[in-house]
Short mmCIF file of C-alpha atoms in Angstrom, two decimals:
data_model
loop_
_atom_site.label_atom_id
_atom_site.label_comp_id
_atom_site.label_asym_id
_atom_site.label_seq_id
_atom_site.Cartn_x
_atom_site.Cartn_y
_atom_site.Cartn_z
CA UNK I 7 0.54 -68.41 -39.05
CA UNK I 8 1.65 -71.96 -39.80
CA UNK I 9 0.51 -71.61 -43.40
CA UNK I 10 2.34 -68.29 -43.75
CA UNK I 11 5.54 -69.78 -42.34
CA UNK I 12 5.22 -72.79 -44.64
CA UNK I 13 4.70 -70.53 -47.66
CA UNK I 14 7.76 -68.46 -46.68
CA UNK I 15 9.88 -71.60 -46.36
CA UNK I 16 8.60 -72.87 -49.71
CA UNK I 17 9.52 -69.60 -51.45
CA UNK I 18 12.93 -69.56 -49.76
CA UNK I 19 13.62 -73.09 -50.96
CA UNK I 20 12.43 -72.17 -54.45
CA UNK I 21 14.78 -69.16 -54.53
CA UNK I 22 17.68 -71.31 -53.36
CA UNK I 23 16.91 -73.88 -56.06
CA UNK I 24 16.81 -71.16 -58.71
CA UNK I 25 20.11 -69.66 -57.54
CA UNK I 26 21.70 -73.12 -57.50
CA UNK I 27 20.45 -73.83 -61.01
CA UNK I 28 21.76 -70.48 -62.28
CA UNK I 29 25.17 -71.12 -60.71
CA UNK I 30 25.24 -74.57 -62.26
CA UNK I 31 24.33 -73.20 -65.68
CA UNK I 32 26.99 -70.48 -65.38
CA UNK I 33 29.60 -73.06 -64.43
CA UNK I 34 28.61 -75.32 -67.32
CA UNK I 35 28.68 -72.41 -69.78
CA UNK I 36 32.14 -71.35 -68.56
CA UNK I 37 33.38 -74.92 -68.79
CA UNK I 38 31.83 -75.26 -72.23
CA UNK I 39 33.55 -72.11 -73.45
CA UNK I 40 36.87 -73.40 -72.22
CA UNK I 41 36.36 -76.81 -73.79
CA UNK I 42 35.10 -75.17 -76.97
CA UNK I 43 38.17 -72.98 -77.15
CA UNK I 44 40.45 -75.95 -76.58
CA UNK I 45 38.60 -77.94 -79.23
CA UNK I 46 38.81 -75.13 -81.76
CA UNK I 47 42.41 -74.26 -81.04
CA UNK I 48 43.40 -77.88 -80.67
CA UNK I 49 41.47 -80.14 -83.02
CA UNK I 50 40.10 -77.77 -85.64
CA UNK I 51 42.40 -74.75 -85.64
CA UNK I 52 45.04 -74.26 -88.34
CA UNK I 53 47.97 -74.37 -85.90
CA UNK I 54 47.04 -77.54 -84.12
CA UNK I 55 49.27 -80.51 -83.44
CA UNK I 56 51.86 -79.05 -81.09
CA UNK I 57 49.36 -76.85 -79.23
CA UNK I 58 46.90 -79.69 -78.81
CA UNK I 59 49.48 -81.80 -76.97
CA UNK I 60 51.14 -79.02 -74.97
CA UNK I 61 51.42 -79.77 -71.24
CA UNK I 62 50.70 -76.08 -70.66
CA UNK I 63 47.09 -76.71 -71.69
CA UNK I 64 46.36 -77.59 -68.08
CA UNK I 65 46.82 -73.89 -67.34
CA UNK I 66 44.30 -72.71 -69.96
CA UNK I 67 41.74 -70.36 -68.46
CA UNK I 68 39.47 -67.88 -70.21
CA UNK I 69 38.77 -64.30 -69.15
CA UNK I 70 36.98 -61.29 -70.61
CA UNK I 71 39.38 -58.45 -71.40
CA UNK I 72 38.61 -54.86 -72.43
CA UNK I 73 41.25 -53.88 -74.96
CA UNK I 74 42.94 -50.48 -74.68
CA UNK I 75 42.91 -49.34 -78.29
CA UNK I 76 43.19 -45.58 -77.87
CA UNK I 77 46.04 -43.72 -79.55
CA UNK I 78 48.03 -41.41 -77.31
CA UNK I 79 47.26 -43.19 -74.05
CA UNK I 80 49.89 -44.90 -71.91
CA UNK I 81 50.02 -48.14 -69.96
CA UNK I 82 52.71 -50.44 -68.59
CA UNK I 83 53.77 -51.40 -72.13
CA UNK I 84 53.18 -48.14 -73.98
CA UNK I 85 54.56 -44.74 -73.07
CA UNK I 86 57.81 -42.90 -72.32
CA UNK I 87 60.93 -44.93 -73.05
CA UNK I 88 62.94 -45.96 -70.02
CA UNK I 89 63.83 -48.73 -67.59
CA UNK I 90 60.28 -49.19 -66.28
CA UNK I 91 58.91 -49.75 -69.78
CA UNK I 92 61.76 -52.09 -70.71
CA UNK I 93 61.36 -54.09 -67.50
CA UNK I 94 57.62 -54.48 -68.07
CA UNK I 95 58.22 -55.86 -71.55
CA UNK I 96 61.09 -58.11 -70.54
CA UNK I 97 59.11 -59.66 -67.70
CA UNK I 98 56.48 -60.77 -70.21
CA UNK I 99 58.82 -63.20 -71.94
CA UNK I 100 61.73 -63.78 -69.55
CA UNK I 101 60.90 -67.43 -68.97
CA UNK I 102 63.33 -70.33 -69.25
CA UNK I 103 62.49 -73.42 -71.31
CA UNK I 104 60.91 -76.43 -69.61
CA UNK I 105 61.36 -80.18 -69.96
CA UNK I 106 59.20 -82.72 -71.74
CA UNK I 107 59.63 -86.44 -72.27
CA UNK I 108 60.49 -88.24 -75.49
CA UNK I 109 56.96 -89.67 -75.50
CA UNK I 110 55.43 -86.19 -75.36
CA UNK I 111 57.51 -85.12 -78.37
CA UNK I 112 56.53 -88.22 -80.31
CA UNK I 113 52.89 -87.09 -80.06
CA UNK I 114 53.72 -84.03 -82.15
CA UNK I 115 56.19 -85.76 -84.46
CA UNK I 116 59.10 -83.59 -83.35
CA UNK I 117 62.48 -83.92 -81.68
CA UNK I 118 64.23 -81.42 -79.43
CA UNK I 119 67.53 -80.89 -77.65
CA UNK I 120 68.30 -83.69 -75.20
CA UNK I 121 69.39 -82.83 -71.65
CA UNK I 122 72.39 -85.15 -71.06
CA UNK I 123 72.05 -85.10 -67.27
CA UNK I 124 68.39 -86.14 -67.52
CA UNK I 125 67.92 -89.09 -69.88
CA UNK I 126 64.62 -88.97 -71.76
CA UNK I 127 64.17 -85.23 -71.14
CA UNK I 128 64.14 -82.53 -73.82
CA UNK I 129 64.09 -78.72 -73.81
CA UNK I 130 61.05 -76.88 -75.19
CA UNK I 131 59.47 -73.46 -74.75
CA UNK I 132 56.03 -71.95 -75.34
CA UNK I 133 55.50 -70.03 -78.57
CA UNK I 134 53.79 -67.12 -76.80
CA UNK I 135 57.05 -66.06 -75.17
CA UNK I 136 58.93 -66.08 -78.47
CA UNK I 137 56.14 -64.01 -80.02
CA UNK I 138 56.34 -61.45 -77.21
CA UNK I 139 60.12 -61.33 -77.56
CA UNK I 140 59.63 -60.68 -81.27
CA UNK I 141 57.18 -57.87 -80.62
CA UNK I 142 59.62 -56.28 -78.18
CA UNK I 143 62.41 -56.60 -80.76
CA UNK I 144 60.26 -54.71 -83.28
CA UNK I 145 59.35 -52.11 -80.63
CA UNK I 146 63.02 -51.46 -79.92
CA UNK I 147 63.83 -51.31 -83.61
CA UNK I 148 61.16 -48.61 -84.07
CA UNK I 149 62.93 -46.59 -81.36
CA UNK I 150 66.44 -47.35 -82.65
CA UNK I 151 67.69 -43.83 -81.85
CA UNK I 152 67.11 -44.64 -78.18
CA UNK I 153 68.13 -48.31 -78.06
CA UNK I 154 70.93 -48.22 -80.67
CA UNK I 155 70.78 -51.98 -81.07
CA UNK I 156 74.12 -53.58 -81.94
CA UNK I 157 74.23 -56.80 -83.94
CA UNK I 158 78.01 -56.93 -84.44
CA UNK I 159 78.34 -59.97 -82.14
CA UNK I 160 75.07 -61.62 -83.07
CA UNK I 161 74.83 -64.76 -85.20
CA UNK I 162 72.01 -63.14 -87.20
CA UNK I 163 71.88 -59.57 -88.49
CA UNK I 164 69.42 -57.18 -86.88
CA UNK I 165 67.55 -56.77 -90.17
CA UNK I 166 67.15 -60.52 -90.58
CA UNK I 167 66.13 -60.88 -86.93
CA UNK I 168 63.44 -58.22 -87.19
CA UNK I 169 62.23 -59.59 -90.53
CA UNK I 170 61.92 -63.02 -88.91
CA UNK I 171 59.96 -61.52 -86.03
CA UNK I 172 57.60 -59.61 -88.29
CA UNK I 173 56.84 -62.70 -90.34
CA UNK I 174 56.36 -64.91 -87.28
CA UNK I 175 53.81 -62.45 -85.91
CA UNK I 176 52.13 -62.24 -89.32
CA UNK I 177 51.70 -66.01 -89.36
CA UNK I 178 50.45 -66.07 -85.77
CA UNK I 179 47.89 -63.31 -86.40
CA UNK I 180 46.64 -65.01 -89.55
CA UNK I 181 46.55 -68.35 -87.73
CA UNK I 182 44.23 -67.07 -85.00
CA UNK I 183 42.31 -64.65 -87.32
CA UNK I 184 40.49 -62.54 -84.73
CA UNK I 185 36.88 -62.10 -85.89
CA UNK I 186 35.94 -59.41 -83.33
CA UNK I 187 33.84 -56.68 -85.00
CA UNK I 188 35.32 -53.19 -84.83
CA UNK I 189 32.70 -50.43 -84.85
CA UNK I 190 32.94 -46.86 -86.15
CA UNK I 191 31.86 -43.53 -84.73
CA UNK I 192 31.04 -40.40 -86.72
CA UNK I 193 29.65 -39.95 -90.22
CA UNK I 194 30.66 -42.91 -92.42
CA UNK I 195 30.61 -40.61 -95.47
CA UNK I 196 33.15 -38.23 -93.97
CA UNK I 197 36.73 -38.55 -92.80
CA UNK I 198 35.49 -38.11 -89.24
CA UNK I 199 34.49 -41.78 -89.03
CA UNK I 200 36.80 -43.32 -86.45
CA UNK I 201 37.25 -47.01 -85.62
CA UNK I 202 36.68 -47.98 -82.00
CA UNK I 203 39.40 -50.43 -80.99
CA UNK I 204 38.28 -50.58 -77.34
CA UNK I 205 36.62 -53.95 -77.75
CA UNK I 206 35.87 -56.71 -75.27
CA UNK I 207 37.31 -60.12 -76.03
CA UNK I 208 37.30 -63.53 -74.40
CA UNK I 209 41.01 -64.25 -74.02
CA UNK I 210 43.27 -66.92 -72.66
CA UNK I 211 44.43 -65.80 -69.21
CA UNK I 212 48.05 -64.94 -70.02
CA UNK I 213 48.90 -64.51 -66.35
CA UNK I 214 47.93 -68.10 -65.68
CA UNK I 215 50.02 -69.37 -68.60
CA UNK I 216 52.96 -67.22 -67.48
CA UNK I 217 52.69 -68.54 -63.93
CA UNK I 218 52.60 -72.13 -65.19
CA UNK I 219 55.68 -71.58 -67.36
CA UNK I 220 57.62 -69.94 -64.51
CA UNK I 221 56.78 -72.83 -62.19
CA UNK I 222 58.08 -75.34 -64.77
CA UNK I 223 61.12 -73.47 -66.09
CA UNK I 224 64.48 -75.24 -66.32
CA UNK I 225 67.82 -73.41 -65.99
CA UNK I 226 70.30 -75.09 -68.31
CA UNK I 227 73.32 -73.21 -67.00
CA UNK I 228 72.61 -74.26 -63.42
CA UNK I 229 72.18 -77.85 -64.60
CA UNK I 230 75.63 -77.84 -66.23
CA UNK I 231 77.19 -76.43 -63.06
CA UNK I 232 75.51 -79.15 -60.94
CA UNK I 233 76.31 -82.01 -63.33
CA UNK I 234 79.50 -81.04 -65.22
CA UNK I 235 80.48 -84.65 -65.97
CA UNK I 236 77.36 -85.18 -68.07
CA UNK I 237 78.34 -82.26 -70.29
CA UNK I 238 82.10 -82.84 -70.47
CA UNK I 239 82.12 -84.01 -74.09
CA UNK I 240 79.81 -81.25 -75.24
CA UNK I 241 81.86 -78.59 -73.47
CA UNK I 242 85.12 -80.01 -74.83
CA UNK I 243 83.92 -80.01 -78.43
CA UNK I 244 81.71 -76.92 -78.19
CA UNK I 245 78.82 -78.84 -79.75
CA UNK I 246 76.04 -76.33 -79.25
CA UNK I 247 77.33 -75.38 -75.81
CA UNK I 248 79.22 -72.17 -76.41
CA UNK I 249 79.30 -69.92 -73.40
CA UNK I 250 77.01 -67.37 -75.02
CA UNK I 251 74.50 -70.02 -76.01
CA UNK I 252 74.53 -71.43 -72.50
CA UNK I 253 73.84 -68.00 -71.07
CA UNK I 254 70.94 -67.53 -73.46
CA UNK I 255 69.50 -70.96 -72.70
CA UNK I 256 69.95 -70.59 -68.96
CA UNK I 257 68.57 -67.07 -68.76
CA UNK I 258 65.41 -65.41 -69.89
CA UNK I 259 66.93 -64.86 -73.32
CA UNK I 260 66.09 -68.47 -74.03
CA UNK I 261 62.62 -67.37 -75.06
CA UNK I 262 63.96 -65.54 -78.06
#
């Protein structure tokens, strides 16, 4: 009996050791993937310097995502036009800029707008939110009969704005160059061969990035209201502080 109990305890301990080792390996692999992604995107990728030094990198997490590539299906961002669809899109990129220090900007060899009420602080925003704004602008332009977009009061024409957005997305897509293999179903010699876009990808967790950006956002309009003296000269001379521009910087439109 004693030998049987001892053997049972030995096997139990062995199983626990194996489980522990597997968990450790899984954790190390996950960590390695994250570090590998950061190294590729940061040190070796084509769009490197600014991303490598972004404070938002602390929010980088990876997740496996099954892409919805079917034509004719609907989801929160694809389907009947209306308020629900518009709200879903807008919430993706309605994020105010955040503040960085002069030292952080020096790391990327750039300058940015100074916040007069906060010496040494500058406004910046994450590129992902501008890209999503651009995609939404193109989406609305495709459905112009519904949205009837008016550029009469805009500083840039609608055509130029959409062209800018298309080319920004082109550059971003080419920069990341997704190498996921897309398979085909059907006879490759016939027109029935169909690509299968429902692929699995290891992606940056956008929700985590979005949450980080929301927790760090800075409302410029509120800052001017709280510290009007610091902005008196700018307001008097209209140097980049027109009412419309303030609204855009202080609201979600700042991501555009």
